[in-house]
Each structure stands twice: as structure tokens, then as C-alpha cells.
Coordinates of C-alpha atoms in Angstrom, one line a residue:
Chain A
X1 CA -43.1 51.4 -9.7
X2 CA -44.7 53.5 -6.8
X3 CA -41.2 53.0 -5.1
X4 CA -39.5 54.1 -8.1
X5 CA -41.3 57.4 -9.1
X6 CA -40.7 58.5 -5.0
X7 CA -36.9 58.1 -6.1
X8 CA -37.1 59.7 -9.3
X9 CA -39.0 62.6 -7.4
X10 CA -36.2 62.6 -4.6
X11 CA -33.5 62.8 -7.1
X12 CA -35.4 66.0 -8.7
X13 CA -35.6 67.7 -5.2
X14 CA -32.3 67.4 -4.7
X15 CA -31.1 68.3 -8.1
X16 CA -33.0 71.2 -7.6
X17 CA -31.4 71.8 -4.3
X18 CA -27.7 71.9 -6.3
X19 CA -28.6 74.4 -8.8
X20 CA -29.9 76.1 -5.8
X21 CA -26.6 76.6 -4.2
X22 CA -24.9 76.6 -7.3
X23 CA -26.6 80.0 -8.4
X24 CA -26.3 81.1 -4.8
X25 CA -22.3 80.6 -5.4
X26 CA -22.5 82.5 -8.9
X27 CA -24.1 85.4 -7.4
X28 CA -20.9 85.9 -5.0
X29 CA -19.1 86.8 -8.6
X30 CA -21.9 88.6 -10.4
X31 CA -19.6 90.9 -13.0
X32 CA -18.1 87.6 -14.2
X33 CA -21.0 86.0 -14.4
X34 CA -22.7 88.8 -16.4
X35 CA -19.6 89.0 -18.7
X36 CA -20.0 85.3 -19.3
X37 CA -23.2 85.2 -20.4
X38 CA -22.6 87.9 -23.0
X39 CA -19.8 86.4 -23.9
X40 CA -21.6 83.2 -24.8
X41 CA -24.9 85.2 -26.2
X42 CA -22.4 86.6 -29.0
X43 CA -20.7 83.8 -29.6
X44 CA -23.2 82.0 -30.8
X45 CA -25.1 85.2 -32.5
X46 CA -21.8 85.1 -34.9
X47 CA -22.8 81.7 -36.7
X48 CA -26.5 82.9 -36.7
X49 CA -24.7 86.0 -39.0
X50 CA -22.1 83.2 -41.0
X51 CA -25.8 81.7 -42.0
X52 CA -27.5 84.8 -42.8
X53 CA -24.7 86.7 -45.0
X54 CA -24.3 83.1 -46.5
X55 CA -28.2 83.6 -47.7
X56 CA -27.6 86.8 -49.0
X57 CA -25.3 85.1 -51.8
X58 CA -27.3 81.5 -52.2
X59 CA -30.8 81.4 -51.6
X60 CA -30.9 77.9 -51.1
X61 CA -28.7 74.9 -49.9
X62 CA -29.3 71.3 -51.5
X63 CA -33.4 72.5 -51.9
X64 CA -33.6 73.9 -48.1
X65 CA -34.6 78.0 -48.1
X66 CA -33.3 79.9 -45.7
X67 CA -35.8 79.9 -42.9
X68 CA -36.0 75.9 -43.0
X69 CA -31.9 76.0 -41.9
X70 CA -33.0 78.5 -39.5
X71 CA -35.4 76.5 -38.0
X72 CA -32.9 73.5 -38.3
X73 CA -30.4 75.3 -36.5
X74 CA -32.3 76.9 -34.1
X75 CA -33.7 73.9 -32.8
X76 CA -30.1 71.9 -32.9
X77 CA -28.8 75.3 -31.1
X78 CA -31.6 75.0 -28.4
X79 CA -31.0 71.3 -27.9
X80 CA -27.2 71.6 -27.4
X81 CA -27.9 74.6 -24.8
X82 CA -30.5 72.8 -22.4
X83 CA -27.8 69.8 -22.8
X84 CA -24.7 72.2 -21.9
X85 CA -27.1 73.4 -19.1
X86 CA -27.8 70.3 -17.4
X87 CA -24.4 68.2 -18.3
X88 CA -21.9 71.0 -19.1
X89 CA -20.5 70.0 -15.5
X90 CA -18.9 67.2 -17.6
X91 CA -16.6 69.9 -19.0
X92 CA -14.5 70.5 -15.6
X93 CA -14.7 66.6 -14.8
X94 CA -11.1 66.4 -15.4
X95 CA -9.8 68.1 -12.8
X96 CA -12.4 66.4 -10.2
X97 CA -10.7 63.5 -11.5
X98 CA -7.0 64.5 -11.1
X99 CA -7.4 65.8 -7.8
X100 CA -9.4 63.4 -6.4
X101 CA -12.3 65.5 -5.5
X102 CA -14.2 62.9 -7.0
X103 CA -13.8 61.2 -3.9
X104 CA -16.4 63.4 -1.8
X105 CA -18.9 62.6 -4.4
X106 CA -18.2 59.0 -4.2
X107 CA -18.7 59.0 -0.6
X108 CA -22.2 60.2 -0.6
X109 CA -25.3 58.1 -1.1
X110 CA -26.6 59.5 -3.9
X111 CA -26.2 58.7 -7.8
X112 CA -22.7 59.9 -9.5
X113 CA -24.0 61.7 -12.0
X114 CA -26.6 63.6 -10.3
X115 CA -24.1 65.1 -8.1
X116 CA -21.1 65.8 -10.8
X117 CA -23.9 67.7 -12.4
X118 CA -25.7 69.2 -9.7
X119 CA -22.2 70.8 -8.4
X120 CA -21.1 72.5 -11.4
X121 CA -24.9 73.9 -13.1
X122 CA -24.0 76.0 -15.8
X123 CA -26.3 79.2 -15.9
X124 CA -24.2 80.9 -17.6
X125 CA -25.3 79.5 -20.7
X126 CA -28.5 81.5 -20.2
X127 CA -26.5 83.4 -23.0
X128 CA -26.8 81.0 -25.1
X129 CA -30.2 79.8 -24.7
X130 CA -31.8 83.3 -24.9
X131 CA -30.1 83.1 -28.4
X132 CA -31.1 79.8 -29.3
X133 CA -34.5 80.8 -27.9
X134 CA -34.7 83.9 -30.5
X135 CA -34.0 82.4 -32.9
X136 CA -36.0 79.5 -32.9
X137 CA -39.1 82.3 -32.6
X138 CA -37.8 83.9 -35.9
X139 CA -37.5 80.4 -37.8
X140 CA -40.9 79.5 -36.5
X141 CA -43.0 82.8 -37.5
X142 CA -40.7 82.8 -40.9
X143 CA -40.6 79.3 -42.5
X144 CA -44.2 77.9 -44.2
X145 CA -44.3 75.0 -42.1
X146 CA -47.9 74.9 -41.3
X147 CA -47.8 74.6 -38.0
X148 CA -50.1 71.8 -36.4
X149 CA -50.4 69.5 -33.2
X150 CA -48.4 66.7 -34.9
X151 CA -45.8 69.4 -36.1
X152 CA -45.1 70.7 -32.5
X153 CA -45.4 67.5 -31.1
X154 CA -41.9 66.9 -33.2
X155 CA -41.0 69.3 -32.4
X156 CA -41.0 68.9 -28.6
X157 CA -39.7 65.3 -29.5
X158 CA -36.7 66.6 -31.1
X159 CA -35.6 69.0 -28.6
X160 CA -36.1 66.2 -26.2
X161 CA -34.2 63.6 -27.9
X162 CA -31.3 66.0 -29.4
X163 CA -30.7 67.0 -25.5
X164 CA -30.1 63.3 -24.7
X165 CA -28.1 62.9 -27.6
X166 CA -25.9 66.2 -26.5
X167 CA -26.1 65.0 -22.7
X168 CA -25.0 61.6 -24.1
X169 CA -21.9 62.7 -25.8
X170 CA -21.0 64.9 -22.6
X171 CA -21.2 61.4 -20.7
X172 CA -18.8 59.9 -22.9
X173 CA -16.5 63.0 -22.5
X174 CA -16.2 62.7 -18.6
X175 CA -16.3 58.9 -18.6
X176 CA -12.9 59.2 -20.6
X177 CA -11.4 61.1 -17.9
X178 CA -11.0 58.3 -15.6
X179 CA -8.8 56.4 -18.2
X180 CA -6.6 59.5 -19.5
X181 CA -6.7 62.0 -16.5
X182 CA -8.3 65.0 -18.6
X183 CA -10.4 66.0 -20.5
X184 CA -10.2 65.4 -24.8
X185 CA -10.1 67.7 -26.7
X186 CA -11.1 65.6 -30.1
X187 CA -14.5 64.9 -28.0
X188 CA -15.5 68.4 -28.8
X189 CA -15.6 67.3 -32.6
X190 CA -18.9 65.9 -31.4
X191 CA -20.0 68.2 -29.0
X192 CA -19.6 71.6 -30.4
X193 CA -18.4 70.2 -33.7
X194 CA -21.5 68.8 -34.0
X195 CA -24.0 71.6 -33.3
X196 CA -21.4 73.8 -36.1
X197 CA -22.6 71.4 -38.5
X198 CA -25.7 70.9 -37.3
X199 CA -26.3 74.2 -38.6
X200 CA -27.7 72.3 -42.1
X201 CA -29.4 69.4 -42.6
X202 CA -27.2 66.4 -42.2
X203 CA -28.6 65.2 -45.4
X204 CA -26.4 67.8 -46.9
X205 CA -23.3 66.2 -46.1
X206 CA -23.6 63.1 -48.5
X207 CA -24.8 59.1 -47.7
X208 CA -21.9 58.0 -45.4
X209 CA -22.5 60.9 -43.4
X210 CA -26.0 60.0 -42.8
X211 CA -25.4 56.9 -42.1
X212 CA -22.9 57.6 -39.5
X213 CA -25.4 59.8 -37.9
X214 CA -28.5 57.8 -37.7
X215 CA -26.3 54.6 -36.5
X216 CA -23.7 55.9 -34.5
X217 CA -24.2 59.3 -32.9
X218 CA -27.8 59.7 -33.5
X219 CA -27.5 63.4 -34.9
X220 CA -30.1 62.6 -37.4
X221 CA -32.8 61.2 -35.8
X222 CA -33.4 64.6 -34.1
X223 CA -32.3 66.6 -37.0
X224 CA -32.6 65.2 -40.4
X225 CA -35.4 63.2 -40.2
X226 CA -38.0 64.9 -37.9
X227 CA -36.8 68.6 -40.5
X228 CA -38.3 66.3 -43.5
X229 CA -41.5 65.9 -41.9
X230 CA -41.6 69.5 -40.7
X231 CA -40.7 70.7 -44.1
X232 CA -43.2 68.5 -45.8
X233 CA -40.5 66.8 -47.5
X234 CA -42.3 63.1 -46.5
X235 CA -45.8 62.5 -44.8
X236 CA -44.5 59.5 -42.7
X237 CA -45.6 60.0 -39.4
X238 CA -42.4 57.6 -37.8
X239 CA -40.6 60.6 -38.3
X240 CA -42.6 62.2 -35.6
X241 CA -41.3 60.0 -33.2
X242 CA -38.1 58.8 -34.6
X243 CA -36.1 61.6 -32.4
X244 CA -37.5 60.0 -29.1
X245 CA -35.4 56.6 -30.5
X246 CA -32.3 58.7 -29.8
X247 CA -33.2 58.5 -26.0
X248 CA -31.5 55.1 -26.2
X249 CA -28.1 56.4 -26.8
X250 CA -27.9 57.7 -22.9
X251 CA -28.1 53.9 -22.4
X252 CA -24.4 53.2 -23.9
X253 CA -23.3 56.4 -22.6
X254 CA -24.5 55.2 -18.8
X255 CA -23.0 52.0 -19.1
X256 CA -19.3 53.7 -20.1
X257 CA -19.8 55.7 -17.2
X258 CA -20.4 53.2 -14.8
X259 CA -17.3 50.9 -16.2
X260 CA -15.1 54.6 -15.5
X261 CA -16.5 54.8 -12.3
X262 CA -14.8 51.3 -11.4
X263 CA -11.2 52.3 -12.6
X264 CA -11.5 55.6 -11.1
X265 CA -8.0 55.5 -8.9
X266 CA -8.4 58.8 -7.1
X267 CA -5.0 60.4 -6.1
X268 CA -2.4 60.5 -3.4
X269 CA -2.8 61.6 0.5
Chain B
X1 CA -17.9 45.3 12.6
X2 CA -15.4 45.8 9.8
X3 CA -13.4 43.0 8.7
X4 CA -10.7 42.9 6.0
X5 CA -9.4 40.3 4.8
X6 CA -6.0 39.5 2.8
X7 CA -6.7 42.6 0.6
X8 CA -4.2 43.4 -2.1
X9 CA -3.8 47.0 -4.0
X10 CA -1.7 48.0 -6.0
X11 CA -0.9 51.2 -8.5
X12 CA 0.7 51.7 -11.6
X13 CA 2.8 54.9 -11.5
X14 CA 4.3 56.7 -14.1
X15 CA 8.1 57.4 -13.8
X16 CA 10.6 59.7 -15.1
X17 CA 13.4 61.8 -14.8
X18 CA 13.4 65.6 -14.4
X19 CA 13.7 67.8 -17.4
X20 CA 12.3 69.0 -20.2
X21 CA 14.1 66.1 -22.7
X22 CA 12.7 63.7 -20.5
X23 CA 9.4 64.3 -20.4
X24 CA 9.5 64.3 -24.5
X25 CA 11.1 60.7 -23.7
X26 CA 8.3 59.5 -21.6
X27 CA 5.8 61.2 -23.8
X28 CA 6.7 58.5 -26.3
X29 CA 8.0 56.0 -24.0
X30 CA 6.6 55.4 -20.6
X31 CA 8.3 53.6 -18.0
X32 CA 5.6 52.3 -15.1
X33 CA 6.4 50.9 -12.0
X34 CA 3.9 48.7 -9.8
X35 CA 3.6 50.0 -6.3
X36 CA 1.9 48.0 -4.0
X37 CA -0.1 49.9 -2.1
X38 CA -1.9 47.0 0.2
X39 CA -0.6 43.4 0.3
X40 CA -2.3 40.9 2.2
X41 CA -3.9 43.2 4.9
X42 CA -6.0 41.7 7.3
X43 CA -7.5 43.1 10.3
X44 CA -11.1 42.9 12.3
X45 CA -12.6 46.5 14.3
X46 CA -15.4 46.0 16.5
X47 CA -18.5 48.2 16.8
X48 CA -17.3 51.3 19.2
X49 CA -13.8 50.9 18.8
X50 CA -11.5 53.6 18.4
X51 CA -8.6 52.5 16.3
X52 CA -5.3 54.8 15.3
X53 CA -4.0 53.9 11.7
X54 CA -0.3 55.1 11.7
X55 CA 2.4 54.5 9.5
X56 CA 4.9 56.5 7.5
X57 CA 4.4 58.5 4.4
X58 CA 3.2 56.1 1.2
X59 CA 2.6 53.4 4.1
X60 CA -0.7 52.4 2.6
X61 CA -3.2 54.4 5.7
X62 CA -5.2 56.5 2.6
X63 CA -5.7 53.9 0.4
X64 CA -6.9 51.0 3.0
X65 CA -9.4 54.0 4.3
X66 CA -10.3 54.4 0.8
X67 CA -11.3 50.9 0.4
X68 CA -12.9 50.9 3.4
X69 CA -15.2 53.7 2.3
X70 CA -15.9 52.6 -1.0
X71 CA -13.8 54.6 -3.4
X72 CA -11.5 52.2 -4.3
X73 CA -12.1 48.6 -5.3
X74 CA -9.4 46.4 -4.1
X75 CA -7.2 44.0 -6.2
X76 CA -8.1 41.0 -4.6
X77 CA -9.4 39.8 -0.9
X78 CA -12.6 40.0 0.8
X79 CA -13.7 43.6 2.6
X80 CA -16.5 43.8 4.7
X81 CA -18.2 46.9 6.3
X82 CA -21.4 46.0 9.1
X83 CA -22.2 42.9 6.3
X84 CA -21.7 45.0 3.5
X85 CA -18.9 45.2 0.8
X86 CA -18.1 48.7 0.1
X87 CA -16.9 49.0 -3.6
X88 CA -20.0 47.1 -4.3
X89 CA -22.9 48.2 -2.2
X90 CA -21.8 52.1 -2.2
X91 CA -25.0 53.9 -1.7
X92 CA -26.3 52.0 0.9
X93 CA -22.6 51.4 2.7
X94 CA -22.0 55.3 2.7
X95 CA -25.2 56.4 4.1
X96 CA -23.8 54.8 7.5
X97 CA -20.4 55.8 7.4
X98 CA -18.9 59.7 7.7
X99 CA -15.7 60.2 5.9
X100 CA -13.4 63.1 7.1
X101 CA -10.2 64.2 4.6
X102 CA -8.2 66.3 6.2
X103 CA -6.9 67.5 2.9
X104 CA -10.0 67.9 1.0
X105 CA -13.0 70.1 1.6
X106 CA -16.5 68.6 1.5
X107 CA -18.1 71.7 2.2
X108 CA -19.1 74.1 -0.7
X109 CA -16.8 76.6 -0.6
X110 CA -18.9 79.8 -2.0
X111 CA -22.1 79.6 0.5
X112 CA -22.4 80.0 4.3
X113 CA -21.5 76.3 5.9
X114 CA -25.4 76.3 7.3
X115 CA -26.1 75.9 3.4
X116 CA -24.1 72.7 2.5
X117 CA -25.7 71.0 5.7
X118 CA -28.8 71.7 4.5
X119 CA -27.8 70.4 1.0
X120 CA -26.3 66.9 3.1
X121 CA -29.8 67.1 4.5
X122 CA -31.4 66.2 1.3
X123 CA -28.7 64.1 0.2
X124 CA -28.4 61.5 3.0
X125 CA -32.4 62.5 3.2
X126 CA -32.2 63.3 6.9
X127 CA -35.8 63.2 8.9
X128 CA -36.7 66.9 10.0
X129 CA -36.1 65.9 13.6
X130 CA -33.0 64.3 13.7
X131 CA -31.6 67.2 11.6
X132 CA -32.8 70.0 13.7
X133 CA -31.0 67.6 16.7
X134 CA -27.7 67.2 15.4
X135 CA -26.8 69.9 14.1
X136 CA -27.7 71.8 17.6
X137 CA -26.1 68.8 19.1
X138 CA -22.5 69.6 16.7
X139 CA -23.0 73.4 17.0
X140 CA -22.8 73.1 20.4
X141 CA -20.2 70.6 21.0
X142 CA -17.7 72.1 18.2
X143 CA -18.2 75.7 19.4
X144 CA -19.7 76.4 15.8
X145 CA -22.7 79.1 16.4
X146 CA -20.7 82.1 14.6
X147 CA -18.9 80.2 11.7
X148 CA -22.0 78.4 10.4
X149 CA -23.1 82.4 8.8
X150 CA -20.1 82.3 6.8
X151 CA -18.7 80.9 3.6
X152 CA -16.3 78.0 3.3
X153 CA -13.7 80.4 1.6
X154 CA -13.3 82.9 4.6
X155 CA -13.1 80.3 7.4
X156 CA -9.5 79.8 9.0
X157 CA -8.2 76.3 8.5
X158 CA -9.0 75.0 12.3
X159 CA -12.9 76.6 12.1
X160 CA -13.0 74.8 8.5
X161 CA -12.2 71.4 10.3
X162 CA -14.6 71.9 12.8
X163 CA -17.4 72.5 10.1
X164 CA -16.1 69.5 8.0
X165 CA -16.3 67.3 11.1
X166 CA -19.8 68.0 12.0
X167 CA -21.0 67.9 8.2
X168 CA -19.8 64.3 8.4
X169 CA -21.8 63.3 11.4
X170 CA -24.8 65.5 10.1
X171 CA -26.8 61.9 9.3
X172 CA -25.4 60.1 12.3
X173 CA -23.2 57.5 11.0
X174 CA -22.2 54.6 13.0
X175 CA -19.1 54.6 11.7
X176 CA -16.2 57.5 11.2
X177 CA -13.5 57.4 9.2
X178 CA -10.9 60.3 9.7
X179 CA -7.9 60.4 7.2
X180 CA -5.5 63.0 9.4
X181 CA -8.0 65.7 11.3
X182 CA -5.8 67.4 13.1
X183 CA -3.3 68.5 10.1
X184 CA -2.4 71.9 10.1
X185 CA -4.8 72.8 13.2
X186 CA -3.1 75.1 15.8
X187 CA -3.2 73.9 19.9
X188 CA -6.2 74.9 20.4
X189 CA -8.1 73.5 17.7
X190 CA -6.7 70.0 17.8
X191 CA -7.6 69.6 21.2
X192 CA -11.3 70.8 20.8
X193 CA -11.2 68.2 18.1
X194 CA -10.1 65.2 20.0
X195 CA -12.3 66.0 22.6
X196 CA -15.2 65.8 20.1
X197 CA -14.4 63.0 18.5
X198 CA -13.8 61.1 22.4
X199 CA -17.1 62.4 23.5
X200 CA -18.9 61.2 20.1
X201 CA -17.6 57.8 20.8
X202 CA -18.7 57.9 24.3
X203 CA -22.5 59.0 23.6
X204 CA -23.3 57.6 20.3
X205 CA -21.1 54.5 20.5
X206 CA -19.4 55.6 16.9
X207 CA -16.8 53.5 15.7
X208 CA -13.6 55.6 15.2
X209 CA -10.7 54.9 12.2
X210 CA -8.1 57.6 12.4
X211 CA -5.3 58.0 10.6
X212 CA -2.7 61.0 11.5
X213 CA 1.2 61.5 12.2
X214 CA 0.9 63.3 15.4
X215 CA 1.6 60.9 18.2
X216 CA -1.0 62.9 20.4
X217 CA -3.9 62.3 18.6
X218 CA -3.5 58.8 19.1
X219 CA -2.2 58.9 22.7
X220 CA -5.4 61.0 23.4
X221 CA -8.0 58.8 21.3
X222 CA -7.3 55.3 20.6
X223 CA -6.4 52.3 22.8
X224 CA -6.2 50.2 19.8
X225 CA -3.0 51.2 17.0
X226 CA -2.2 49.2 13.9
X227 CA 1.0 50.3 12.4
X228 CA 1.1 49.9 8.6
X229 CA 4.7 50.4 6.6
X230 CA 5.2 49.5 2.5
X231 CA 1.7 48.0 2.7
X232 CA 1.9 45.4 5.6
X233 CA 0.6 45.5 9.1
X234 CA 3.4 45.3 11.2
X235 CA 1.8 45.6 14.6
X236 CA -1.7 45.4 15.9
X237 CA -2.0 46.0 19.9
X238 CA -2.5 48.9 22.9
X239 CA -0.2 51.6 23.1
X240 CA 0.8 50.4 26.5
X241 CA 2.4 47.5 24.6
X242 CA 4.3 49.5 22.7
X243 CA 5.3 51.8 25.3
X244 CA 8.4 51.5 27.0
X245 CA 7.9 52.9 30.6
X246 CA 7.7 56.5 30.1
X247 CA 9.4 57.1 26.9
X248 CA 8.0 59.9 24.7
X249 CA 4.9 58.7 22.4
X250 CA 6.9 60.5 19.4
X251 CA 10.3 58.5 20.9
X252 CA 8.5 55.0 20.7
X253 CA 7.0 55.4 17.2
X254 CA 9.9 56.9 15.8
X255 CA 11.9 53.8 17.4
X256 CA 9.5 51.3 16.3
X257 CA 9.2 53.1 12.4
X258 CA 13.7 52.5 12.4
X259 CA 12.8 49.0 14.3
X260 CA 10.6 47.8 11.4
X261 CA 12.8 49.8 8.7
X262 CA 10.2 51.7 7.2

């Protein structure tokens, strides 16, 4: 255990190190770094508007007011965000493959993952998260949640296990590359397809949906279920913790990984 | 000690003829062919042996070095690397080896080169000593006090070798795997390179595996060759063997490639 926890520290460290020298290489290009972070802030700032004018017409969606989709949002907004931070790396994986830069990674003692991510830290998406951070202080002083320790408690859960989810899914993305070569576009249905429609309550979307997303890709364990008990829809407290169950889905996620890693084929010379 | 034994690989490629209609064709339709990279290579290297891989172009040199380092995992046979097998004890195999590919940058290419050691630092977790030791050691024997300042991205191709070569012998490994050094490197680089790599193997005892198609390289490093063509060792012996009184190094591989029609 000791033994483990000194690893788990080590891997930190270096981690740390990466983004180190990954902002250090940013900062050589600071106008395009700039540009993409604005670029991202609005981007995002758009669907934040699509819900608002949307309000303006219908004051409610299936029973939810306004500020409880902004909540929901926001916190589905700020999980994908500290997910694209940490495993956005995934989205360039591709070419590592094809090229066969993969094969520096492989030839250093350290885990796979940590250094795939490590070497391509997204700051950038500072844009984002500043966005996702704004508006998640707007839907909290707005919506009549009542706020109390169990309440932030869930909501510290679901930001936790909606991040795993997100980093999951990312996993998946780059484990497929060392079967097709690049990267697929259909997995962004469940990446940023995901946190469009996230937007709502999945509840919204009728049964099958929900059952797709509680057994599948565990959407709604760190949206649907968690909002009910934040909106005082149901006083079960398994809801509280019912978005740390989606933790489990990095398990799958690994073991794809790990059975890519064995047909990786690198490339000539 | 590195032993390999009867090891198979082979590749499925993808084949097609030029054009635009063609590629629709194979989009639909594609026609594979099995290239066999490896077939039944064996060979044994002995701790402080310096060893030149040669062989043409597709002869199989990358991909047995990749085995041997852990990247790929071999279709069949037995590998083994100091006890270890490579493809399946990675972390621990590749914190004694140093891998050098002479097409492929490990260095990050943004920051000054002093930054990506101290990154390989963490990663192969390097005691404070030792660091501080080698890299005075490499900065010294590569000539590397005013490149290690600068980034990756402004260094000439010869400097950038030199930075790559020391960045894989930052955690002194016992064992050194160089996949073609010397490509592209101008006179005076390739010989400061050879020299290093001689006078590595003479103090630390490091057990050299080179591959490259420049005859000198080998005539200046290794005593050892083993000539691979279409994926079978052909010839395992000195370079005196192979040498016919004073004929050209260049003369005597080119013979012995048309020899062994490869």
C-alpha cells in the first residue's frame, strides 16, 4: 500500500513536470495561444445563449426551470472541460500513431497514458473552463437548491465522476487508433455530442435513452440522477453517491487501451 | 546478454495501384499482402559487445531493434533481454536500455535541450548524483556546453544527434540500441559520434547494437557484424572475415549484398 501511494505520488510529480514543459512550449507561441482560448471561451458561450433565448420562449422543459438546466449544464460543461484538460491529448493520438512517435513513449519506463497525456496538456481550454466556471456560479446563486453539505458533496461527486466518464470516452477514442490509424470522427458523438445534450436532463430524452446512459456510457449517473436529488425531485441519498459508480467505467476504458497497446505496429524505418 | 531466438514477424500491408480510381477500388476492396519482416532469427550478444546490424533497405534491422526494445511483440519465438522479455516486462526492460532513432526526435522540440533531460530525469527517476555526473560527463564528451541553452527546433541536424545521444544515456543504461546515428550528419559530426559511442563502450562497458548503411560506422565501431536481407541472417562473424585483403569496406558489402541477392 505504502509502496503504492510513493508510485502514485511519483506519477503526480512527473505529470506535473509534463504540463510544466508543456506550458513552457505554449508560451513560445503566445498570440495563438491567446486566440485559442478565446476561441474556445465563445464557443461554448454560444450554447450558453441557444439555452437562454430558448427560455425566453418556454419557461420550462419537461418540469425543469431554467436555472435547474443551468446548473445541469454547467456542471456537465465543467466536467467535460477538466476531462478535455487532462485527456484532450487523446485528440492528436492519431498521428502519434501513424508516425510512429508512439514509439519514444513506449520506450520509456513510465505508464502509456501518463505520458500521451503529459505531452500534449491542453491549457488552452482554460477558455472553456473559465466559461464553464461562470456559469456554474450563475446556476448556483440562481436555482432554489438549498444549498447544504450533502448537496455540495454531489456535487463534488459529480464533477468527479462526469470527468472519468469524459476521460473514459477519450480512452476509447485513442485506443481505436491503433486498429484504424486515426482518429474517428463518430467517437465525438460521445464526446462533444454528449456534453451538447447534456445540456438537459437526460430524463428528457425518453426511457431508452436513459437506460442507455445509466448502463452503457454512464452519462446519467453524473447527470440525471445526482440533478434529482439537487432539485429535490427524490430524497434518496444513493443519489449522492451514485456519480462516484461511474468511476468504474475508466476500468473498461483501461483494459481497451492496454489490448491497443499490444497491436500497436508502429511504422517503417 | 541478449538472446533471440527463432523469432518470426510479419506485417500486413496494404497494396494498391496509383491513381485516383484506384484508391476508390481499394477503399472498397483491399488487397493485403504478408510481408515477413523476421523469420526465424536467432542470434546471442554478450555483455560489452559492440555489434553492427547491416542489411539492405526493408531487410528487417528496425523491426528486430524494435523487438528488442519492447515496441513490438513478435509473432512467435522466444526474445530475451539480461533475463527479461521485452514486449512483456516493458517498464522494467526499458529503464536499462537507451534507444537512439536516428529518424525520430526524443527530445521536446519547443524547450531548451537542458529541459527534456531534466524531464528524463524524473521519468527514469535518476538519483541527484548520478544526474549531476552524467550529464557533465555527456556535455563534456559530446562537445554540448552551448547547444544545451537552446531549443530542439533551432539545433542543426548533427548538434540535434549529439543531444539525442546523450539524452539516451542520461540514466546510464547498460545497454544501447542505435537505429542509424550517423544519418544525415556531416564529417565532422559522425566522427565525434563514433568516437563517443567507442569511448562509452570502453568506460562503462555498454553493450552496443547499431544499425546504419555507412560502411564506416561499422569499420570504426564494431568487430562483430550480422548481415540481415528479406528477414534472415545471412552472416554472423568479424569484418576481417568478410574482408578480402584490402578491398574497400563499401566494395565488400556491396559484393556480399549481390552475393546473397538481396
Amino acid at each position: 500500500m505504502v509502496i503504492r501511494m510513493e508510485r502514485l505520488k511519483h506519477g503526480l510529480k512527473l505529470y506535473c513536470h509534463y504540463v510544466s514543459i508543456s506550458i513552457k512550449s505554449m508560451m513560445q507561441y503566445k498570440t495563438s495561444f491567446f486566440l485559442t482560448a478565446l476561441g474556445q471561451f465563445l464557443v461554448s458561450f454560444n450554447v450558453f445563449l441557444g439555452i437562454h433565448f430558448m427560455f425566453l420562449r418556454f419557461h420550462t422543459v419537461n418540469g425543469f426551470t431554467y436555472s435547474e438546466v443551468l446548473l445541469c449544464f454547467s456542471i456537465v460543461l465543467l466536467e467535460f472541460s477538466v476531462a478535455e484538460m487532462i485527456a484532450r491529448g487523446f485528440d492528436t493520438f492519431s498521428q502519434m500513431v501513424r508516425t510512429g512517435s508512439f514509439d519514444t513513449i513506449l520506450v520509456r519506463p513510465r505508464n502509456e497514458i501518463l505520458q500521451v497525456l503529459g505531452s500534449k496538456f491542453e491549457l488552452t481550454r482554460i477558455g472553456r473552463m473559465l466559461q464553464a466556471t461562470i456559469v456554474f456560479l450563475y446556476a448556483v446563486l440562481h436555482c432554489n437548491v438549498g444549498w447544504n453539505f450533502a448537496k455540495v458533496m454531489t456535487v463534488i461527486f459529480m464533477i468527479v465522476g462526469g470527468t472519468a466518464v469524459f476521460s473514459g470516452l477519450f480512452t476509447v477514442y485513442a485506443a481505436f487508433c491503433f486498429f484504424t490509424l486515426d482518429g474517428l470522427e463518430f467517437m465525438n458523438v460521445f464526446t462533444d455530442g454528449a456534453r451538447e445534450f447534456g445540456k438537459y436532463p437526460i430524463g428528457i430524452y425518453g426511457k431508452k435513452m436513459l437506460l442507455f446512459t445509466t448502463f452503457v456510457i454512464p452519462y446519467a449517473l453524473v447527470q440525471y440522477y445526482p440533478l434529482l436529488y439537487l432539485t429535490n425531485r427524490t430524497d434518496d441519498v444513493i443519489n449522492i453517491l451514485i456519480p462516484l459508480c461511474a468511476v468504474f467505467f475508466l476500468i473498461p476504458c483501461y483494459a481497451f487501451w492496454k489490448f491497443g497497446v499490444r497491436h500497436y505496429k508502429s511504422s517503417g524505418s | 546478454m541478449i538472446t533471440m531466438e527463432n523469432v518470426c514477424k510479419s506485417y500486413k500491408v496494404a497494396k494498391r495501384n496509383a491513381g485516383f480510381k484506384a484508391a476508390c477500388k481499394a477503399f472498397f476492396h483491399r488487397e493485403y499482402e504478408i510481408i515477413n519482416a523476421l523469420s526465424d532469427v536467432s542470434f546471442t550478444i554478450n555483455d560489452g559487445e559492440m555489434v553492427g546490424y547491416i542489411g539492405p533497405n526493408g531487410a528487417g534491422k528496425s523491426s528486430t531493434i524494435k523487438i528488442l526494445s519492447g515496441i513490438l511483440t513478435p509473432d512467435s519465438g522466444t526474445v530475451l533481454v539480461d533475463g527479461r522479455i521485452p514486449y512483456q516486462d516493458r517498464i522494467n526492460h526499458v529503464s536499462n536500455i537507451g534507444v537512439v532513432f536516428g529518424q525520430r526526435s526524443q527530445l521536446w522540440w519547443d524547450v531548451p535541450v537542458i529541459d527534456s533531460f531534466e524531464l528524463l530525469r524524473d521519468i527514469y527517476s535518476i538519483p541527484g548524483n548520478l544526474y549531476k555526473n552524467n550529464v557533465e560527463e555527456l556535455t563534456e564528451l559530446l562537445g554540448l556546453q552551448e547547444l544545451l541553452r537552446s531549443p530542439a527546433r533551432q539545433l542543426s541536424l548533427g548538434q540535434r544527434m549529439r543531444c539525442e545521444i546523450a539524452a539516451s544515456l542520461i540514466h546510464s543504461p547498460k545497454i544501447l540500441f542505435l537505429d542509424e546515428p550517423t544519418i544525415g550528419l556531416d564529417a565532422v559530426s559522425k566522427i565525434a559520434v563514433r568516437e563517443f559511442i567507442k569511448k562509452q563502450n570502453e568506460l562503462h562497458g555498454t553493450t552496443v547494437i547499431l544499425t546504419t548503411h555507412d560502411m564506416q560506422d561499422i569499420e570504426a565501431l564494431s568487430k562483430r557484424i550480422i548481415l540481415v536481407g528479406k528477414g534472415k541472417i545471412l552472416l554472423d562473424g568479424s569484418l576481417e572475415e568478410i574482408k578480402k585483403g584490402n578491398a574497400n569496406i563499401d566494395e565488400t558489402v556491396a559484393e556480399l549484398y549481390r552475393s546473397f541477392e538481396i
